[in-house]
Amino acid sequence: MSDIAIKAEDIGKLYKLGEIGTGTISHDLNRWWARLRGKQDPFAKIGESNDRTQKGDSDWVWALKDINFEVKKGEVLGIIGRNGAGKSTLLKILSKVTTPTTGRIKINGRIASLLEVGTGFHQELTGRENIFLNGAILGMTKREIRSKFDEIVDFASVERYIDTPVKRYSSGMYVRLAFAVAAFLEPEILIIDEVLAVGDAEFQKKCLGRMKDVSLNDGRTVLFVSHDLNAISQLCNSTLLIAKGMALEKGNTNDVINLYNSDKSALSIYAKSGVVTKESYIKSIRVCNSQGDTASSFCYDEKIYIEIKLKLSDTIGVKPDFFLMLLDAKKRRVFACEAEKTKEGLLLTIESKQLVRGDYSIHCFINIPNAQVIDEAYDVCSFGVIDNGSAMLKHGSYDYGVVFGKYTWTEI
């Protein structure tokens, strides 16, 4: 295990809904007696999978079940999944905040965790005192902590308030200092939950840069949970996908992100529903990849294909036009285009390296220009673009528009 930082073997976590413990002393004693004899938890057999969308028949739920993975030293592992999938529970087990019901964790090195705002901080102590307290918990000497103190305060930008009790900090100041402490006090393993979303865009950019530096230059291991797939894509070597408490996939980050997004591919399809009384109308729209599969996520250097099916009638008299606009996340028009010839089957190709990272949707209609809109579909077929390596990636979460543009720089 010399090159392995973390090894999880058959990790499971069982909870009873609505109560702390098992509800009765007899149940607690039964579980304790089973553990003492090396037997399975007697309540584990009635536990159900962690599906928050459905009402179950049992009060026992597996928040995690049969989780197996390894993280090598110096690896940056992303962990993604929907809300309630079990990501935070897994990090709490890795951080030894709670124990697993089944399985075991092997950890090689000291761990610093940032699981939620205020983790590891004492409310009544000042920022300065909390830095030394956290360093001591990590096993560092006072001299080692002093050598990193100025870097921590500078990174967190809280110098003016460093001798103020942290209970008076804003959530943003709190997380700035907490991240700086975790990142600069040199743990071998750094665990970061979605808490970075509390910080502003500038701080998030600094954090991503620091995590890269920690991994590449210091050779430390980072586990990073986030719903920001762009941040996961640019930071993580590999990614673990968790769904309903189970590990679905661990592997190349782009492949795992595509698998995660394939579960949402239905959002990338529009079909006319109900009784249609119009003789000409938009039958369906589908966003797909180069293989022709429905897709809801694309890398910035991939082509995006939009397949359109129309029903056209000759009774209109005038040949109508088909007009399509792309909308960004704020429903602003990114660009508009018109089919050269309006046919019942159309395929629009958006070239690679045109759209910057972000979320997009479609607004299109069949019309007779300046006269009549025959049929319309607004804000349909959602899809996202991930920046996995453009020249603008170094700017982090900074908003640099919606299109890359075509241009040339020359010296004069």
PDB file of C-alpha atoms in Angstrom, residues 262 265-269 286-289 292-296 298:
ATOM      1  CA  SER A 262     -26.448  10.623 -19.616  1.00  0.00           C
ATOM      2  CA  SER A 265     -30.412  13.056 -21.339  1.00  0.00           C
ATOM      3  CA  ALA A 266     -34.221  13.217 -21.319  1.00  0.00           C
ATOM      4  CA  LEU A 267     -33.839  16.981 -20.723  1.00  0.00           C
ATOM      5  CA  SER A 268     -32.214  17.211 -24.157  1.00  0.00           C
ATOM      6  CA  ILE A 269     -35.324  15.986 -25.981  1.00  0.00           C
ATOM      7  CA  ARG A 286     -33.091  16.365 -29.951  1.00  0.00           C
ATOM      8  CA  VAL A 287     -29.556  17.360 -28.933  1.00  0.00           C
ATOM      9  CA  CYS A 288     -27.044  14.638 -29.754  1.00  0.00           C
ATOM     10  CA  ASN A 289     -23.335  13.909 -29.991  1.00  0.00           C
ATOM     11  CA  GLY A 292     -25.944  10.206 -32.773  1.00  0.00           C
ATOM     12  CA  ASP A 293     -26.752   9.522 -29.107  1.00  0.00           C
ATOM     13  CA  THR A 294     -28.896  11.938 -27.103  1.00  0.00           C
ATOM     14  CA  ALA A 295     -26.577  13.986 -24.903  1.00  0.00           C
ATOM     15  CA  SER A 296     -26.865  16.740 -22.315  1.00  0.00           C
ATOM     16  CA  PHE A 298     -20.384  18.413 -24.242  1.00  0.00           C
TER      17      PHE A 298
END
